[in-house]
XYZ file of C-alpha atoms in Angstrom:
593
model
C 61.124 112.774 19.972
C 62.713 116.394 20.394
C 64.037 117.341 23.745
C 62.275 120.397 23.807
C 58.283 120.705 23.959
C 56.128 122.880 22.022
C 55.177 124.402 25.522
C 58.730 125.876 25.861
C 58.549 127.238 22.262
C 55.292 129.018 22.960
C 56.565 130.536 26.120
C 59.789 131.617 24.840
C 61.628 129.592 27.889
C 64.916 127.870 27.550
C 64.249 124.369 28.502
C 67.982 123.807 30.250
C 70.684 126.076 31.262
C 73.373 126.362 28.546
C 75.856 127.622 31.032
C 79.316 125.960 32.097
C 78.961 123.763 35.363
C 81.595 125.808 37.346
C 79.784 129.325 36.880
C 76.665 130.965 38.491
C 73.704 131.149 36.116
C 70.802 133.309 37.023
C 69.083 133.781 33.773
C 65.878 132.308 32.069
C 64.439 129.185 33.405
C 67.242 126.420 33.933
C 68.820 124.464 36.810
C 66.607 123.493 39.682
C 66.374 125.484 42.928
C 66.500 122.206 45.121
C 64.184 121.714 47.917
C 64.471 124.907 49.713
C 65.092 127.170 47.004
C 62.218 126.632 44.693
C 59.625 125.978 47.415
C 58.478 122.855 45.520
C 61.521 120.524 45.127
C 62.332 117.344 46.881
C 65.864 118.586 47.384
C 68.094 116.236 48.828
C 71.885 115.838 49.174
C 74.577 114.923 46.889
C 77.601 115.788 48.944
C 79.951 118.543 48.187
C 81.629 116.569 45.189
C 79.640 116.144 42.032
C 77.822 112.817 41.840
C 77.987 112.355 38.146
C 81.278 113.800 37.314
C 82.618 110.442 36.069
C 85.571 109.072 33.680
C 85.869 110.571 30.429
C 85.812 114.412 31.324
C 86.859 116.899 29.140
C 90.223 119.000 30.174
C 88.401 122.217 29.494
C 85.165 121.824 31.604
C 85.810 118.739 33.788
C 82.597 117.127 32.161
C 82.115 113.993 30.693
C 82.139 113.750 26.983
C 80.140 110.649 26.383
C 76.301 111.458 25.983
C 75.563 108.268 28.342
C 77.945 109.542 31.134
C 76.231 113.160 30.624
C 72.765 111.532 30.887
C 73.761 109.447 33.771
C 75.018 112.523 35.562
C 71.827 114.585 34.795
C 69.679 111.654 36.169
C 71.731 111.564 39.206
C 71.691 115.356 39.752
C 67.811 115.314 38.871
C 67.155 112.545 41.427
C 69.041 114.475 44.202
C 67.209 117.922 43.516
C 70.426 119.490 42.647
C 70.465 122.995 41.285
C 72.555 122.056 38.523
C 70.127 119.355 37.182
C 68.787 121.844 34.572
C 72.325 122.608 33.156
C 73.063 118.992 33.117
C 70.007 118.165 31.216
C 70.741 120.446 28.598
C 74.375 119.214 28.127
C 72.958 115.421 27.955
C 70.100 116.539 25.591
C 72.746 118.220 23.015
C 75.090 115.481 23.155
C 72.188 112.992 22.564
C 71.138 114.850 19.675
C 74.437 115.105 18.007
C 74.808 111.524 18.313
C 71.442 110.688 16.644
C 69.493 110.103 19.738
C 66.974 111.686 22.113
C 65.526 111.976 25.606
C 62.934 109.314 26.534
C 59.751 110.662 27.896
C 60.687 110.065 31.524
C 64.208 111.942 31.018
C 62.132 114.765 29.119
C 59.880 114.968 32.108
C 62.803 115.064 34.575
C 64.424 117.710 32.395
C 61.046 119.839 32.287
C 60.838 119.623 35.988
C 64.381 120.903 36.274
C 63.437 123.783 34.335
C 60.335 124.834 35.906
C 61.937 124.412 39.500
C 64.296 127.417 38.617
C 61.555 129.771 36.853
C 61.714 132.868 39.099
C 61.205 136.440 38.735
C 59.925 137.427 35.586
C 60.082 133.687 34.341
C 57.765 132.486 37.249
C 54.580 132.281 35.305
C 56.173 129.602 32.957
C 56.659 127.362 35.630
C 53.049 125.785 35.920
C 52.693 124.843 32.163
C 56.187 123.230 32.193
C 55.457 121.267 35.446
C 51.979 120.128 33.728
C 53.708 118.840 30.436
C 56.394 116.911 32.818
C 53.415 115.265 34.756
C 52.078 114.127 31.359
C 55.376 112.808 30.285
C 55.781 110.890 33.572
C 52.291 109.331 33.316
C 53.660 108.380 29.595
C 56.840 106.581 31.093
C 54.628 105.029 33.871
C 56.200 107.112 36.886
C 53.248 107.577 38.652
C 54.674 108.945 41.948
C 56.517 111.554 39.864
C 53.672 112.652 38.025
C 51.788 113.403 41.071
C 54.617 115.659 42.346
C 55.026 117.369 39.135
C 51.123 118.174 39.365
C 51.384 119.215 42.945
C 53.982 121.642 41.895
C 52.160 123.084 38.870
C 49.048 123.775 41.410
C 51.329 125.517 43.868
C 53.204 127.357 40.974
C 50.047 128.933 40.018
C 49.185 132.739 39.937
C 46.894 132.390 43.317
C 46.552 129.082 45.275
C 43.059 129.296 46.512
C 40.546 126.628 48.172
C 39.995 124.974 44.579
C 43.714 124.225 44.362
C 43.988 123.176 47.835
C 41.277 120.817 47.415
C 43.070 119.339 44.089
C 46.111 119.165 46.459
C 44.212 116.984 49.118
C 43.131 114.643 46.131
C 46.789 114.585 45.243
C 48.013 113.595 48.630
C 45.431 110.811 48.915
C 46.337 109.456 45.484
C 50.201 109.441 46.818
C 49.339 107.761 49.915
C 47.596 105.184 48.089
C 50.488 104.657 45.538
C 52.804 104.251 48.333
C 51.086 101.751 50.057
C 51.255 99.716 46.758
C 54.770 100.484 46.125
C 54.238 102.807 43.002
C 55.444 105.976 44.700
C 58.496 106.257 47.143
C 58.643 108.215 50.235
C 60.250 111.177 49.019
C 57.626 111.527 46.208
C 54.821 110.890 48.766
C 56.173 113.395 51.249
C 56.919 115.866 48.779
C 53.150 116.052 47.763
C 51.925 116.187 51.340
C 54.620 119.186 51.968
C 53.550 121.187 48.894
C 49.710 120.869 50.033
C 51.115 121.993 53.614
C 52.428 125.138 51.796
C 49.310 125.914 50.223
C 47.481 125.698 53.317
C 49.987 127.835 55.201
C 49.268 130.391 52.504
C 45.726 130.527 53.050
C 45.841 130.528 56.847
C 44.931 134.282 57.366
C 41.782 133.678 55.378
C 40.540 130.969 57.551
C 37.495 131.639 59.691
C 39.673 130.914 62.733
C 43.356 131.245 61.449
C 44.997 130.078 64.966
C 42.933 126.872 65.147
C 43.606 126.201 61.511
C 47.545 126.989 62.146
C 47.326 124.239 65.078
C 45.677 121.657 62.775
C 48.560 122.434 60.144
C 51.190 121.993 62.616
C 49.867 118.836 63.832
C 49.835 117.581 60.104
C 53.523 118.721 59.451
C 54.325 116.753 62.748
C 52.890 113.716 61.316
C 54.666 114.335 58.022
C 57.888 114.491 59.876
C 57.232 111.391 61.727
C 56.395 109.307 58.334
C 59.567 110.826 56.499
C 62.164 110.391 59.226
C 62.309 106.437 59.009
C 63.376 106.981 55.283
C 66.131 109.380 55.672
C 68.858 106.944 54.356
C 67.066 107.745 51.060
C 68.965 111.096 50.111
C 65.905 112.421 48.508
C 64.041 112.654 51.754
C 66.384 114.742 53.742
C 65.483 117.899 51.594
C 61.798 117.273 52.214
C 62.486 116.773 56.077
C 64.516 120.200 55.913
C 61.688 122.096 54.241
C 59.050 120.589 56.376
C 60.633 121.810 59.734
C 61.085 125.240 58.236
C 57.567 125.566 57.413
C 56.751 124.246 60.975
C 58.864 127.056 62.113
C 57.185 129.439 59.760
C 53.831 129.189 61.192
C 54.955 128.689 64.620
C 56.745 132.050 64.500
C 53.911 134.288 65.102
C 52.561 132.420 68.048
C 55.681 131.044 69.715
C 59.000 132.166 68.767
C 61.082 129.950 70.919
C 59.546 126.913 69.594
C 60.331 128.201 66.064
C 63.715 128.771 66.769
C 63.753 125.069 67.509
C 62.061 124.058 64.391
C 64.405 126.280 62.196
C 67.541 125.235 63.652
C 66.509 121.473 63.103
C 65.720 122.555 59.204
C 69.132 123.925 58.920
C 70.743 120.928 60.698
C 68.695 118.580 58.213
C 70.123 120.530 55.501
C 73.688 120.205 56.822
C 73.186 116.424 57.693
C 72.010 115.672 54.201
C 75.444 117.377 52.980
C 73.440 119.553 50.644
C 76.277 121.654 48.782
C 73.501 124.565 47.743
C 72.454 127.272 50.028
C 69.310 126.813 52.226
C 68.474 130.738 51.980
C 64.787 130.675 52.731
C 65.647 128.838 56.086
C 68.330 131.118 57.039
C 66.032 134.113 56.463
C 63.417 132.779 58.688
C 65.878 131.670 61.430
C 67.430 135.376 61.211
C 64.196 136.963 61.242
C 63.070 134.986 64.593
C 66.445 135.768 66.179
C 65.882 139.382 65.569
C 62.371 139.281 66.880
C 63.881 137.420 70.211
C 66.607 139.985 70.706
C 69.586 137.802 69.224
C 70.944 140.737 66.664
C 74.172 139.393 67.147
C 73.243 135.569 66.312
C 71.097 136.950 63.361
C 73.994 139.092 61.911
C 76.490 136.332 62.162
C 74.148 134.090 60.349
C 73.558 136.105 57.640
C 77.020 137.214 57.232
C 78.114 133.590 56.917
C 75.318 132.842 54.587
C 76.615 135.505 52.224
C 80.198 134.348 52.677
C 79.446 130.680 52.015
C 79.142 129.377 48.458
C 80.393 125.920 47.309
C 81.768 125.772 43.951
C 79.564 123.274 42.922
C 76.349 125.240 43.724
C 77.395 129.119 44.287
C 74.783 131.638 45.888
C 72.239 132.758 43.358
C 71.949 136.626 42.562
C 68.310 136.617 43.651
C 69.157 134.931 47.029
C 72.024 137.388 47.436
C 69.711 140.330 47.063
C 67.397 138.997 49.849
C 70.178 138.024 52.224
C 71.669 141.615 51.824
C 68.443 143.115 52.455
C 67.897 140.846 55.727
C 71.412 141.855 56.797
C 70.889 145.442 56.438
C 67.726 145.191 58.219
C 69.466 143.334 61.182
C 72.288 145.799 61.491
C 69.462 148.395 62.145
C 68.943 147.884 65.736
C 67.081 149.613 68.584
C 63.992 150.001 67.415
C 63.346 149.729 63.538
C 63.226 151.907 60.595
C 63.877 155.497 61.201
C 64.749 155.007 64.695
C 68.327 153.456 64.310
C 71.136 153.534 66.642
C 74.060 152.318 64.499
C 77.426 153.601 64.656
C 79.434 154.653 61.716
C 80.789 151.245 60.661
C 77.334 149.778 60.806
C 75.968 152.810 58.669
C 78.583 151.991 56.071
C 77.863 148.377 56.025
C 74.048 149.176 55.797
C 74.632 151.271 52.855
C 76.721 148.976 51.159
C 74.531 146.090 51.780
C 71.495 148.041 50.138
C 73.535 148.576 47.261
C 74.660 145.390 46.673
C 70.907 144.403 47.084
C 70.009 146.615 44.316
C 72.669 145.123 42.084
C 71.920 141.673 42.328
C 68.086 142.416 42.301
C 68.832 143.668 38.836
C 70.599 140.665 37.561
C 69.534 138.410 34.587
C 66.563 137.084 36.411
C 65.381 140.553 37.362
C 63.051 140.351 40.592
C 61.179 143.759 40.136
C 59.671 143.646 43.566
C 62.906 142.898 45.540
C 64.862 145.618 43.518
C 62.192 148.199 44.308
C 62.314 147.343 48.102
C 66.107 147.735 47.843
C 65.916 151.158 45.915
C 63.463 152.313 48.545
C 65.694 151.513 51.390
C 68.883 152.684 50.025
C 67.039 155.988 48.864
C 65.539 156.596 52.403
C 69.195 155.857 54.061
C 70.555 158.599 51.508
C 68.051 161.147 51.991
C 68.407 160.924 55.736
C 72.021 161.782 55.116
C 71.196 164.749 52.942
C 72.259 163.234 49.583
C 68.898 164.188 48.100
C 70.043 164.104 44.521
C 71.077 160.177 44.668
C 68.096 159.404 46.633
C 65.551 160.967 44.094
C 66.907 158.727 41.360
C 66.561 155.721 43.596
C 63.225 156.476 44.581
C 61.938 157.304 41.295
C 62.937 154.068 40.045
C 61.321 152.241 43.048
C 58.073 153.757 42.503
C 57.922 151.854 39.111
C 58.381 148.488 40.955
C 55.398 148.962 43.112
C 52.614 148.944 40.701
C 50.435 146.039 42.540
C 47.217 147.145 44.479
C 49.021 145.567 47.578
C 51.800 148.040 47.065
C 50.023 151.073 48.328
C 52.058 151.472 51.602
C 54.994 151.261 49.727
C 54.077 154.032 47.162
C 52.900 156.251 49.698
C 56.269 156.135 51.667
C 58.110 156.411 48.256
C 56.253 159.584 47.329
C 56.508 161.073 50.946
C 60.327 160.674 50.670
C 60.528 161.987 47.024
C 58.890 165.167 48.429
C 61.190 165.285 51.176
C 64.160 165.261 48.612
C 62.469 167.975 46.513
C 62.304 170.210 49.628
C 66.022 169.455 50.339
C 66.745 170.281 46.818
C 64.553 173.760 47.025
C 61.895 172.445 44.695
C 58.728 172.969 46.753
C 56.343 172.656 43.956
C 57.688 169.214 42.964
C 57.357 168.388 46.847
C 53.762 169.483 46.656
C 52.913 167.421 43.831
C 54.442 164.122 45.472
C 52.615 165.001 48.892
C 49.191 165.326 46.881
C 49.417 162.122 45.055
C 50.717 160.238 48.451
C 47.685 161.961 50.342
C 45.224 160.892 47.445
C 46.513 157.003 47.890
C 46.446 157.263 51.398
C 42.641 158.414 51.536
C 41.711 155.130 50.168
C 42.588 153.715 53.701
C 40.202 153.245 56.779
C 43.138 155.169 58.753
C 42.313 159.003 58.320
C 45.341 160.301 60.084
C 47.862 159.527 57.216
C 45.733 161.525 54.505
C 45.230 164.393 56.891
C 49.304 164.863 57.680
C 50.072 164.424 54.014
C 47.532 167.018 53.001
C 49.008 169.305 55.469
C 52.461 168.577 54.175
C 50.924 169.541 50.563
C 49.718 172.752 51.592
C 52.792 173.622 53.336
C 54.983 172.680 50.133
C 52.437 174.765 48.139
C 52.854 177.685 50.367
C 56.802 177.579 50.097
C 56.046 177.710 46.547
C 53.521 180.824 46.467
C 50.726 181.508 48.530
C 47.830 179.763 50.700
C 45.353 180.729 48.101
C 47.517 178.763 45.100
C 47.996 176.158 47.627
C 43.838 175.726 47.809
C 43.631 176.013 43.969
C 46.484 173.784 43.039
C 45.858 170.990 45.508
C 42.084 170.972 44.337
C 43.433 170.323 40.776
C 45.859 167.760 41.953
C 43.283 165.982 43.867
C 41.044 165.738 40.756
C 43.820 164.426 38.663
C 44.550 161.872 40.920
C 41.040 160.601 41.332
C 39.650 157.911 38.921
C 38.274 159.400 35.724
C 39.265 163.045 36.798
C 37.032 163.106 39.854
C 38.199 163.824 43.251
C 39.199 160.915 45.271
C 36.535 160.208 47.889
C 39.082 159.843 50.537
C 41.111 163.103 49.351
C 41.047 166.003 51.679
C 38.335 168.718 50.955
C 39.084 172.229 49.756
C 37.987 173.501 53.380
C 40.488 170.878 54.969
C 43.161 172.060 52.599
C 42.391 175.533 53.055
C 42.832 175.343 56.949
C 46.028 173.380 56.618
C 47.188 175.811 54.165
C 46.411 178.913 56.780
C 48.237 176.838 59.423
C 51.354 176.138 57.378
C 51.782 179.603 56.114
C 53.656 180.929 59.250
C 56.091 178.173 59.048
C 56.600 178.376 55.071
C 57.054 181.990 55.476
C 59.689 181.536 58.138
C 61.395 178.870 56.097
C 61.589 181.012 52.831
C 63.112 183.891 54.793
C 65.530 181.685 56.462
C 69.156 181.821 55.460
C 70.487 180.190 52.044
C 71.101 176.909 54.106
C 67.361 176.382 54.044
C 67.483 175.002 50.508
C 70.121 172.579 51.396
C 68.085 170.790 53.839
C 64.625 169.658 53.974
C 61.913 172.194 55.209
C 59.916 170.761 57.977
C 56.898 171.870 60.001
C 56.143 171.163 63.450
C 53.723 168.358 64.373
C 50.672 170.615 65.519
C 49.170 173.939 65.176
C 50.454 175.375 68.394
C 54.095 174.144 67.560
C 53.695 175.585 64.254
C 52.821 179.002 65.890
C 55.754 178.613 68.069
C 58.157 177.782 64.969
C 56.742 180.991 63.159
C 57.693 182.921 65.961
C 61.153 181.788 66.839
C 62.445 179.044 64.422
C 63.097 178.511 60.818
C 61.104 175.377 60.616
C 64.277 173.823 58.651
C 66.102 170.540 60.178
C 66.077 166.766 59.269
C 63.378 164.824 57.700
C 59.820 165.410 58.428
C 59.378 162.777 61.417
C 55.835 161.908 60.105
C 57.150 159.942 57.284
C 58.452 157.465 60.011
C 54.961 157.133 61.127
C 53.432 156.068 57.624
C 52.277 152.279 57.436
C 55.215 150.020 57.106
C 55.306 148.802 53.650
C 57.413 145.721 53.934
C 55.560 144.233 56.578
C 54.406 140.828 56.183
C 50.670 140.559 54.478
C 49.484 138.202 57.027
C 50.141 136.809 60.468
C 51.548 133.696 58.973
C 53.191 135.109 55.779
C 56.790 135.940 55.349
C 57.983 138.821 53.706
C 61.094 139.928 51.826
C 63.155 139.933 55.115
C 62.201 136.538 56.294
C 59.862 137.925 58.816
C 56.385 136.569 59.668
C 53.623 138.542 61.064
C 53.560 139.131 64.894
C 57.377 137.827 65.230
C 59.384 141.020 64.612
C 59.573 144.179 66.907
C 58.182 146.937 64.828
C 55.423 144.946 63.294
C 52.181 146.965 62.636
C 48.768 146.166 61.295
C 49.198 148.392 58.203
C 48.611 147.215 54.682
C 51.650 145.067 53.764
C 53.378 144.104 50.710
C 54.119 140.724 49.635
C 57.454 140.241 47.649
C 57.653 137.885 44.810
C 60.287 135.105 45.486
C 59.528 134.443 49.092
C 58.353 131.104 50.495
């Protein structure tokens, strides 16, 4: 039997990593993500040393040459949920083929599991079919417990885990419990199936008729799961399950009781260390740091994230995707006293924040490109540069960020990106370009129930058009822009009317006239108008209207807030557990637990 199934050929996915054992690999679908990283693994410990590095190693790679040694090593790594299991299976499969052999169905299934566990970013959709194929092979090999785990992982890896998937997971939990009772599924397999169902339930908490009551029920279920697994902790495969279960318990506790969440999350990291797991526990660290920020422990959060970025065992280095997330979270943590746009950082913190955001962009653009995380990093870095008057650099970053926010749920991010692009255009002396971005942002915001943002962006549109010409032209061009932005060439129903725009244009004229007659320095910084008509009149009589960023941009809906009370965002924050949480539309970022 070939070690590569037709599924992988159709999907264009490499079944196992071809990289060397001592280097970080971040491309395609390869080695497992472990229990914490991939969100579906049993992830348990193998110690800092390589459990399979045995005798007969080659001088060049330090790896065994004999195919049977390689196979033994791959089985050990896979059993422990090690991140290098995928690469170990690839080497074993190649060595077996050269020796005229092939993988058995059970080994092939383990290899496919390892491959699917590491499918991230653009490769994410390949995971489900690989898990289902692995489940079939496990069944052929008589590994009924492993087959249930693979089927549960396939359901969780699907594009959307809804009520139907949850019902199927509940059925799998019942089968796992029954198999465990007759000795055909071990404790780690049984606990993993239950943990995966718990994750699916957690993702659906915000859609429940009574989310708080459902969260209480899930917390009780996870507590029972810990009680079931704890007596079996002598099995190294159970330790990762315990760590992941405690982390999930902390996640769904954070919105209601941050102090209790801290206890659970610290216990999760303690379990990870107790199992002597050599790979990073990035999701756990992100969650813990976020709750520390929410409770005011900024120094501890910074120390935790800096240590996470500095750590990295040679046997399991920090992945580029995880490094990008840690960089974003640490940059967020460095921003103290009030949240985005209202920071009180010193020069050293400013420098660190900019460096972290730039590093986050670089790592998000790695071989396994996470478009969403990269877009968040570019928006954050673009805003930071625009606030410091570096409009050209900021515009390039923001334009690329816009490409990454294509989903319907990204509306808040698109509005903020366009508002900052407009701000940069004003700073570069391009009011017509600013008007276009403000107009498109206003049309997007017109779909929200909150009308204030639409009106403010409409006023900014008229103001920028008045800078570029006249109030009459502002009305005429805004009408054309609003029609172009509407679906099918019609005016968006939420877009400002011509009368509204005419009023905005009239009220903005005085400020615009003052700005255009200001000294030449006016084009080097963004033109801003006051927040009300009375202030506009005052500015028109005695000020240039030129200063720092338009303050209203900070009042736009926070684009990176958790999409629900019990969901985790790109920074590790869970709804209600962070100081500047809002009820505005949020953005779920791919790659989060």
